[in-house]
CSV table of C-alpha atoms and ligand atoms in Angstrom, one decimal:
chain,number,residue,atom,x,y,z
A,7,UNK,CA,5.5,-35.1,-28.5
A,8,UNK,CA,8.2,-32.5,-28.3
A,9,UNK,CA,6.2,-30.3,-26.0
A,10,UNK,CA,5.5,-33.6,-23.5
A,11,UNK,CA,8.7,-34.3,-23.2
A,12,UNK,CA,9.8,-30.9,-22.1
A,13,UNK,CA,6.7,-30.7,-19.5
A,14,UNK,CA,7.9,-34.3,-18.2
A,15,UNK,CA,11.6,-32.7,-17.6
A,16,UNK,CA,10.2,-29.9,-16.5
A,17,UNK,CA,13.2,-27.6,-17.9
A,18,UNK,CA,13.6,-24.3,-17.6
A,19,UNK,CA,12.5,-22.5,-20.4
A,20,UNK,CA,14.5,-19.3,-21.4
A,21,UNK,CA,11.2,-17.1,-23.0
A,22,UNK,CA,11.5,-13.6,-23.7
A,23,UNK,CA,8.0,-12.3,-23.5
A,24,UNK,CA,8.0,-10.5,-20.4
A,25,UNK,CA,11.8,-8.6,-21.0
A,26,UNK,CA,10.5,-8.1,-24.6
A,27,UNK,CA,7.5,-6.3,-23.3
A,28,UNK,CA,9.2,-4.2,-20.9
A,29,UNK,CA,11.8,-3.2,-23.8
A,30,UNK,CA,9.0,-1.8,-25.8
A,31,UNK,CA,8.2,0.1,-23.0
A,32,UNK,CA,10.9,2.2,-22.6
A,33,UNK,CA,11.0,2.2,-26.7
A,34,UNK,CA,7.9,3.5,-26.8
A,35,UNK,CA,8.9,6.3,-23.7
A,36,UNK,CA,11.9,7.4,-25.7
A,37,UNK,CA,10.2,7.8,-29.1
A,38,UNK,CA,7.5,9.7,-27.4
A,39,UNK,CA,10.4,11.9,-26.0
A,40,UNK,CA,12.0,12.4,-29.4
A,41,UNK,CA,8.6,13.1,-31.4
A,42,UNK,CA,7.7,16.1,-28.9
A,43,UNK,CA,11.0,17.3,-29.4
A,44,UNK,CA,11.1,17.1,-33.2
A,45,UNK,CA,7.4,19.1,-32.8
A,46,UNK,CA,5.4,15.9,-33.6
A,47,UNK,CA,7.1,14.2,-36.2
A,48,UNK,CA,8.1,10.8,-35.4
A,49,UNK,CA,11.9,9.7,-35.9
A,50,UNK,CA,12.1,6.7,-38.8
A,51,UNK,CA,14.1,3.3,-39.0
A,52,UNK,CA,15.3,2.2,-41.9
A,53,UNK,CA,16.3,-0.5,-43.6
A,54,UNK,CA,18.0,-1.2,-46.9
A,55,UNK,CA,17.2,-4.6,-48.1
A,56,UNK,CA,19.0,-6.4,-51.1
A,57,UNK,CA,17.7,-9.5,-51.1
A,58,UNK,CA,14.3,-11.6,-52.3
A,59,UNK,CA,14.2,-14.8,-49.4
A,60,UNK,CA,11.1,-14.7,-48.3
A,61,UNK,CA,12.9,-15.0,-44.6
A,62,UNK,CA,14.0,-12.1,-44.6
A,63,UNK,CA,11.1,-10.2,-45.7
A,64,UNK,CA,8.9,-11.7,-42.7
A,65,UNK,CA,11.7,-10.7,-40.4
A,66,UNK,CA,11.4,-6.9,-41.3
A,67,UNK,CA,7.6,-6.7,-41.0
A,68,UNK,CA,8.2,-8.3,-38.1
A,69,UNK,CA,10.6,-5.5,-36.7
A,70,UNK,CA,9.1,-2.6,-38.6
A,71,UNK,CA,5.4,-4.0,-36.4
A,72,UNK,CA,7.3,-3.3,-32.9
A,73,UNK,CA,8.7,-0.2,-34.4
A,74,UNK,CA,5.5,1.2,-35.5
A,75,UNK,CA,4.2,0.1,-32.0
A,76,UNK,CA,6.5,2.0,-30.4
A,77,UNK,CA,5.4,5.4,-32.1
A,78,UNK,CA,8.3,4.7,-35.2
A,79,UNK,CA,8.0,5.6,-38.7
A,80,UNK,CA,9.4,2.9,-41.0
A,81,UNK,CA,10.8,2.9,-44.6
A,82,UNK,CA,12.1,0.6,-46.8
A,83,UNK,CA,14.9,0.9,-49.2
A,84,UNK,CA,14.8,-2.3,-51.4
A,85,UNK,CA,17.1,-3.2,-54.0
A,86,UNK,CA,17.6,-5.9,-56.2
A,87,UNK,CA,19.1,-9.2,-55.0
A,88,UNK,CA,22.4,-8.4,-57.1
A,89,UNK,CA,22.7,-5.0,-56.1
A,90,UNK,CA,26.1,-3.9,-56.0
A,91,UNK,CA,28.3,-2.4,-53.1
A,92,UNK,CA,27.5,1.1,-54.5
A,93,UNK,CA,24.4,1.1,-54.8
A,94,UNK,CA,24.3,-0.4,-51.4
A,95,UNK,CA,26.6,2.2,-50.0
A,96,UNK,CA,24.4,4.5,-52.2
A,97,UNK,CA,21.3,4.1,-50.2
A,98,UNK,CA,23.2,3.4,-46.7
A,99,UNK,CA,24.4,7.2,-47.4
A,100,UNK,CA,21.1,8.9,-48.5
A,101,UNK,CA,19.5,7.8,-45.1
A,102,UNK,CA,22.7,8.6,-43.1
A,103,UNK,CA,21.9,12.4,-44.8
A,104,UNK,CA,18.2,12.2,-43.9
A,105,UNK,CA,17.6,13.9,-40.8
A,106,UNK,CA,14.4,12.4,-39.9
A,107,UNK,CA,16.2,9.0,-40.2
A,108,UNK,CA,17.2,8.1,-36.6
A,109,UNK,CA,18.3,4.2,-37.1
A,110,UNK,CA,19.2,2.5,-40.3
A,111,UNK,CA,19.5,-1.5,-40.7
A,112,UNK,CA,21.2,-3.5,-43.2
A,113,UNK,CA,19.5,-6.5,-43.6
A,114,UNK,CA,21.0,-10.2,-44.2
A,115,UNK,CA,22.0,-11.7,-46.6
A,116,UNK,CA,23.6,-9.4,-49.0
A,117,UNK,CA,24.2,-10.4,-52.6
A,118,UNK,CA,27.3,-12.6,-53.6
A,119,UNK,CA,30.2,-10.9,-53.4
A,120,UNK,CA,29.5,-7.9,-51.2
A,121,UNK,CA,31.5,-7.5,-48.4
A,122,UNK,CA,29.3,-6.3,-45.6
A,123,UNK,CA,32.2,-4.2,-43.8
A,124,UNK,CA,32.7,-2.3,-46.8
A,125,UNK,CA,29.3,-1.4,-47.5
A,126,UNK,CA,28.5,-0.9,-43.6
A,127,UNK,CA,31.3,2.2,-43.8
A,128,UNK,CA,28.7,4.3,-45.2
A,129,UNK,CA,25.9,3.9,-42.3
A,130,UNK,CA,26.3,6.9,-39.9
A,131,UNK,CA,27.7,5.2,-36.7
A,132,UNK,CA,25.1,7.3,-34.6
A,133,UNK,CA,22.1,5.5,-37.1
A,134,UNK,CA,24.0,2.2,-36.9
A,135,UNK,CA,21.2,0.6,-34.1
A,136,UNK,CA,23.0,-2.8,-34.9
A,137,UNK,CA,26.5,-2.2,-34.2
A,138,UNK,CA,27.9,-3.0,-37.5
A,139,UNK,CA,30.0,-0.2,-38.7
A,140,UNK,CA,33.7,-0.6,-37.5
A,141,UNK,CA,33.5,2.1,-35.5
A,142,UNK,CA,30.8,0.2,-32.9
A,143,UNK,CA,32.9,-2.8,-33.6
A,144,UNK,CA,36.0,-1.4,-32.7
A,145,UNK,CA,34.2,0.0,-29.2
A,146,UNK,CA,32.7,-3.1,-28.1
A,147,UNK,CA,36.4,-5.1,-28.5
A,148,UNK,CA,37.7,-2.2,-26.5
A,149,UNK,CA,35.3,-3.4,-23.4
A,150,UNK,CA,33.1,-0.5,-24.3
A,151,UNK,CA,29.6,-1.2,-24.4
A,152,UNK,CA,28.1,2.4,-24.2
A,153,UNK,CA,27.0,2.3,-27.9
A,154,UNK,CA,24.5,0.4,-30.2
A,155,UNK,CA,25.5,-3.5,-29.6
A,156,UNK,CA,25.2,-6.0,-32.5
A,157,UNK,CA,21.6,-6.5,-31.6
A,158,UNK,CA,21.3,-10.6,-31.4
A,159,UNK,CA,24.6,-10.7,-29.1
A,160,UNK,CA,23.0,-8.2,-27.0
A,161,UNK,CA,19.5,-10.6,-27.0
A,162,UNK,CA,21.7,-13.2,-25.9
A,163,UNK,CA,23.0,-11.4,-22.7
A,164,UNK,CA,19.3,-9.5,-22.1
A,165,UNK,CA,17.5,-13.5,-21.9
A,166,UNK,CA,20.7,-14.5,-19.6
A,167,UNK,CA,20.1,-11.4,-17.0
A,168,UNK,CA,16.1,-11.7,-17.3
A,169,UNK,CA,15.9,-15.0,-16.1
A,170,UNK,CA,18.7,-13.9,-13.2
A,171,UNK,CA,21.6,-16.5,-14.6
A,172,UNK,CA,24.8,-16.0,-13.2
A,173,UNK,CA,27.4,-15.0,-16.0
A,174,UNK,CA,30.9,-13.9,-13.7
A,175,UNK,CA,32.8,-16.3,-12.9
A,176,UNK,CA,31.6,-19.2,-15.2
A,177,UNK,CA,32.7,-21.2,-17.8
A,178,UNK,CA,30.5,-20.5,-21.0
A,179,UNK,CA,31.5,-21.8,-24.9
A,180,UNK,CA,30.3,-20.1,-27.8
A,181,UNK,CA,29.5,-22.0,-30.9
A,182,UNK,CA,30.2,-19.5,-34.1
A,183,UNK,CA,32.5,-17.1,-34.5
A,184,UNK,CA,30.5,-14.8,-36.9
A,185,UNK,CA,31.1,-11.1,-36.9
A,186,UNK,CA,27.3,-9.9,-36.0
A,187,UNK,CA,26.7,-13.3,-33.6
A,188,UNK,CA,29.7,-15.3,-32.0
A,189,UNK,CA,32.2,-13.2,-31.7
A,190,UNK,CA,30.2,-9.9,-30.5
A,191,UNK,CA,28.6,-12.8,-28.0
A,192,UNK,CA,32.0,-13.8,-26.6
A,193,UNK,CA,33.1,-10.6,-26.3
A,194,UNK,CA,30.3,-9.6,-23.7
A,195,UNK,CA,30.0,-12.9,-22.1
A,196,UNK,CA,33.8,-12.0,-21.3
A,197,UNK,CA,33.2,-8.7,-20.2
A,198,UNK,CA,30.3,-10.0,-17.9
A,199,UNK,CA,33.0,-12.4,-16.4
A,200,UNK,CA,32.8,-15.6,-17.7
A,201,UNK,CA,35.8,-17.4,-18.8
A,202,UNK,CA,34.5,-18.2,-22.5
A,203,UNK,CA,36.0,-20.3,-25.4
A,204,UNK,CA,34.8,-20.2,-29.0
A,205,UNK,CA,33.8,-23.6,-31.2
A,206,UNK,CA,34.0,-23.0,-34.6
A,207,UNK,CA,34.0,-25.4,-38.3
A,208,UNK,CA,37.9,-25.3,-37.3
A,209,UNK,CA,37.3,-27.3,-34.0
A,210,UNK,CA,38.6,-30.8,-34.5
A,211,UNK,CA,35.5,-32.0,-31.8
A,212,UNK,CA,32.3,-30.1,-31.0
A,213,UNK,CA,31.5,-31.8,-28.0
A,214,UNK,CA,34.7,-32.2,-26.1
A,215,UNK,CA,34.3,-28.4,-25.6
A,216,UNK,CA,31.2,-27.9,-25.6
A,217,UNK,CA,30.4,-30.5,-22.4
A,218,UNK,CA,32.2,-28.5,-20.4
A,219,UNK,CA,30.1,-25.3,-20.9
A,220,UNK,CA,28.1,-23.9,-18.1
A,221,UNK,CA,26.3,-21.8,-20.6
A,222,UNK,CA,26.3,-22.5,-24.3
A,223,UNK,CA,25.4,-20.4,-27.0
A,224,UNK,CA,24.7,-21.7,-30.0
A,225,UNK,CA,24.7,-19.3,-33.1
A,226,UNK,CA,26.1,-21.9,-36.2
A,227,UNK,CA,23.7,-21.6,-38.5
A,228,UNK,CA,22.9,-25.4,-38.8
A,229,UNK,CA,19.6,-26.8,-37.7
A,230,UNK,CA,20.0,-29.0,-34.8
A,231,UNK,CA,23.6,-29.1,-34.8
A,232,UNK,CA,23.8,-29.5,-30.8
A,233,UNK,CA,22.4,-32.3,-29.5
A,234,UNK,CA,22.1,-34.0,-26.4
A,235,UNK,CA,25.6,-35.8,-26.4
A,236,UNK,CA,26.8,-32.3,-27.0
A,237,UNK,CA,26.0,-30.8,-23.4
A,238,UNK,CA,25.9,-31.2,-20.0
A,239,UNK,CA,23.6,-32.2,-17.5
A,240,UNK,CA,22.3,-28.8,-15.5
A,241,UNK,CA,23.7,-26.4,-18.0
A,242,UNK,CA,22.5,-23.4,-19.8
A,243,UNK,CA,21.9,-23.5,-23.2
A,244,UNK,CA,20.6,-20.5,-25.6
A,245,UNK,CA,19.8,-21.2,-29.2
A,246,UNK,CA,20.5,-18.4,-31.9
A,247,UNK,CA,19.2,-20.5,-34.7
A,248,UNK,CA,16.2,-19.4,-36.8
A,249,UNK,CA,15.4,-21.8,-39.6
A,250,UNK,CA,11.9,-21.9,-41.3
A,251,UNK,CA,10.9,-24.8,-42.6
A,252,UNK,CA,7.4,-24.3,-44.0
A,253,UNK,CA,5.4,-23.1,-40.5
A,254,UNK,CA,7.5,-24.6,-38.6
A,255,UNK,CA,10.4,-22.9,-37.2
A,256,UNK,CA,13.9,-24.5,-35.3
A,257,UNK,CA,17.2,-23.8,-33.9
A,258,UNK,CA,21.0,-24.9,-34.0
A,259,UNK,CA,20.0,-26.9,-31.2
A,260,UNK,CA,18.0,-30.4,-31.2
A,261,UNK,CA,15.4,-29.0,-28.5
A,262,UNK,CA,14.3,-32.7,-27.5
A,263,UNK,CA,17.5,-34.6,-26.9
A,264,UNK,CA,19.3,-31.2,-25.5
A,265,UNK,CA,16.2,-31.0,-22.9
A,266,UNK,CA,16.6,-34.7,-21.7
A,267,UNK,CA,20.4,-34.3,-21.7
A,268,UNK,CA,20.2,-30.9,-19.5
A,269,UNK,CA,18.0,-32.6,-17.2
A,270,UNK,CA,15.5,-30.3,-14.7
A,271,UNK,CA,18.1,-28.2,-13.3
A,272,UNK,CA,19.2,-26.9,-16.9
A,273,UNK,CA,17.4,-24.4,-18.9
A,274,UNK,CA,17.0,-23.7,-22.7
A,275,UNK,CA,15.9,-21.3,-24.5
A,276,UNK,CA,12.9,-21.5,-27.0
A,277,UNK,CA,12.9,-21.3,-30.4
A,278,UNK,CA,10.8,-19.8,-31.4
A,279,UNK,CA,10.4,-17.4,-28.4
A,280,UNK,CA,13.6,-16.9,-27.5
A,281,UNK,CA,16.8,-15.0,-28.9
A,282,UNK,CA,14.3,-13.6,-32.1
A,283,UNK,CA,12.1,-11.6,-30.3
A,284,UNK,CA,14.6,-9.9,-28.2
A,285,UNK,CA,16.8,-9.2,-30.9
A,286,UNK,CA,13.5,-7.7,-32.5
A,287,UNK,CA,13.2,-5.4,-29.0
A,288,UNK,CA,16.9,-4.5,-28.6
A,289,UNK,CA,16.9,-3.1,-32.4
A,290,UNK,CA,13.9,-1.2,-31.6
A,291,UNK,CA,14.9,-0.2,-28.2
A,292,UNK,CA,18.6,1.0,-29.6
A,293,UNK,CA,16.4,2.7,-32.8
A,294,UNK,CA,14.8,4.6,-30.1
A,295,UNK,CA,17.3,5.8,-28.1
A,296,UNK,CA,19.2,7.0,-31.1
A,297,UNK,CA,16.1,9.4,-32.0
A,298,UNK,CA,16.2,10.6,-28.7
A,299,UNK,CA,20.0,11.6,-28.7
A,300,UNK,CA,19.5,12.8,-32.1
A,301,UNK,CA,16.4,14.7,-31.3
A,302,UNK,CA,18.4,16.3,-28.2
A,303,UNK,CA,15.2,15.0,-26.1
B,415,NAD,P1,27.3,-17.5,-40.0
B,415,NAD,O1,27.0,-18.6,-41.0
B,415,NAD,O2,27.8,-16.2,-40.4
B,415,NAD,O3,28.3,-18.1,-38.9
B,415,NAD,C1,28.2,-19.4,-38.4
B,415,NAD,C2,29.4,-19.7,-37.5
B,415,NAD,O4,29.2,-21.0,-37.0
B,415,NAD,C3,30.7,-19.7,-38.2
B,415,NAD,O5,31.7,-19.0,-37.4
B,415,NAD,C4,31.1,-21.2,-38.3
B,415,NAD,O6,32.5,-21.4,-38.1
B,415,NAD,C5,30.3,-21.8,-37.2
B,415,NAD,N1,29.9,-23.2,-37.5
B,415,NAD,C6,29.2,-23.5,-38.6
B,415,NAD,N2,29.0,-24.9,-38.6
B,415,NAD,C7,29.6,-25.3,-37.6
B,415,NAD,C8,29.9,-26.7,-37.1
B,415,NAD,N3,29.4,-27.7,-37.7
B,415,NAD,N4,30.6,-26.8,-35.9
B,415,NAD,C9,31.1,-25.7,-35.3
B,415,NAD,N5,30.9,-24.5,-35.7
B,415,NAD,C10,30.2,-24.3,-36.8
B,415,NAD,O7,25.9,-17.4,-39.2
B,415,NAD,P2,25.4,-16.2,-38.2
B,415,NAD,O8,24.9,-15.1,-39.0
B,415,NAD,O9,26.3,-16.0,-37.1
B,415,NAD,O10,24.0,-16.9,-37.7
B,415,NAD,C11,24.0,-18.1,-36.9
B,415,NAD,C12,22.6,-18.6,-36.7
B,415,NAD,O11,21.9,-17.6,-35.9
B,415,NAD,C13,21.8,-18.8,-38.0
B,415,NAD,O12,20.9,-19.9,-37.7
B,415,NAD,C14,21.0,-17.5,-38.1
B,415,NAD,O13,19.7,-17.7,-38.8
B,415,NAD,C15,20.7,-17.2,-36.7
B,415,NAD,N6,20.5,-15.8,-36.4
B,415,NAD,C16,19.5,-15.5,-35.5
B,415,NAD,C17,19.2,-14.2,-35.2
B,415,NAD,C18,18.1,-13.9,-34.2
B,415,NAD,O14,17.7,-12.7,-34.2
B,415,NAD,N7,17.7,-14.8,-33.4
B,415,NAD,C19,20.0,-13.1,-35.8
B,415,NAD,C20,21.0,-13.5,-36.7
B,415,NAD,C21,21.3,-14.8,-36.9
């Protein structure tokens, strides 16, 4: 029904097969460069994982498969779902000492109570292929964009460019205001020149702001928050949500009523399809490029 509709409206949509692909490319290039230069052995990501959802389990075999297709070794650190910040920090450390570890992840969530700045002190910033130590943080809200980016706000910007949508000069809101989504996202819709305001649970009405977005990002964390009353006609819209629901996954955004509201000269980006497998590319992509700097390829 959902898939007729869209075909009827004919709506751009945002996919990120083809700039996924050519991502792993270049991973795969830049591993190969850092493996001849470490005389054949093959940099690692790693990721420390303190957490039993079933989510997020599916989401690192999905990232470790594109690493290991791009010539990566892979290990997993995982600890138990109450964990505590040093034992977190522990492991974070041990594979920011281990040379042949060239990228390290954290993976979300992390148990009650830890605070994921404090724990995220103790990943190398040259490993940190996700932007989350303060150090990368601190970068990017200089304007600096030269190091590893939080990987899904980076996503966000690499569907945008692939599919050749004009950023300068437009207005574009930002739904979330989360330290690895929203407000990384803003920040480099900013620097790419749009004139960009930020929704949050704080915003006394959604939609007033979020109509007048030319492109609207949606990265709250509730299915199907956005819906078509919520945008405008023509408008861009890319959805960060991932929600699972048995087989079946959605986004923040109502995909049906959005589509009819955008009309055929709007666009929307899949989920899934979308944001996930980029984000996927860009950690692998920023893994790889951080063996070959580490390698000295
Ligand atoms: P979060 O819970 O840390 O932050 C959510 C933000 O949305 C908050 O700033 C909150 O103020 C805002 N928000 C929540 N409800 C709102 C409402 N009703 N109205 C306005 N603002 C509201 O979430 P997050 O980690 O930023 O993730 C956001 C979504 O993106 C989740 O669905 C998550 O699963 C998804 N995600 C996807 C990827 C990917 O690779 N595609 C990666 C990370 C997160």
């Amino acid at each position: 029904m959902l898939r007729r509709s869209l075909e009827w409206i004919a709506l751009r949509s945002l996919t990120a097969k083809a700039r996924s692909a050519e991502l792993a490319a270049a991973a795969a290039l830049s591993v190969a460069a850092a493996t001849s230069a470490r005389g054949g052995r093959a940099p690692i990501l790693a990721a420390v994982i303190a957490t039993d959802e079933p989510d997020a389990r599916i989401y690192m075999e999905r990232l470790f498969k594109g690493a290991s297709a791009a010539g990566m070794g892979v290990r997993t650190v995982q600890l138990s779902a109450t964990a505590s910040e040093a034992e977190i920090a522990g492991a974070l450390a041990t594979l920011s000492a281990d040379d042949d570890v060239a990228g390290i992840i954290l993976q979300s969530p992390l148990p009650a109570g830890v605070d994921r700045d404090q724990v995220a002190a103790s990943i190398a910033p040259e490993k940190d292929v996700d932007g989350l130590t303060a150090a990368n943080a601190a970068r990017l809200d200089a304007g600096d964009t030269s190091g590893a980016l939080p990987a899904t706000a980076a996503a966000v910007m690499e569907l945008l460019r692939a599919h050749n949508i004009t950023i300068a000069g437009r207005r574009a809101v930002v739904v979330g205001r989360s330290a690895i989504v929203g407000r990384p996202v803003a920040q480099l819709l900013r620097l790419a020149g749009a004139s960009v305001e930020v929704v949050h649970t704080g915003t006394p009405d959604m939609g007033a702001v979020t109509r007048e977005a030319e492109i609207l990002v949606v990265a709250a964390g509730v299915r199907g928050l956005v819906r078509g009353e919520h945008v405008a006609r023509g408008a861009v819209v890319i959805d960060v949500g991932i929600h699972a629901v048995g087989e079946q996954i959605y986004g923040d955004v109502d995909a049906e009523s959005v589509a009819a509201a955008l009309g055929p000269d709007g666009a929307l980006s899949p989920v899934p399809g979308g944001v996930g497998p980029l984000t996927n590319a860009i950690l692998v992509l920023q893994a790889a490029r951080a063996a070959e700097r580490r390698a000295g390829a």
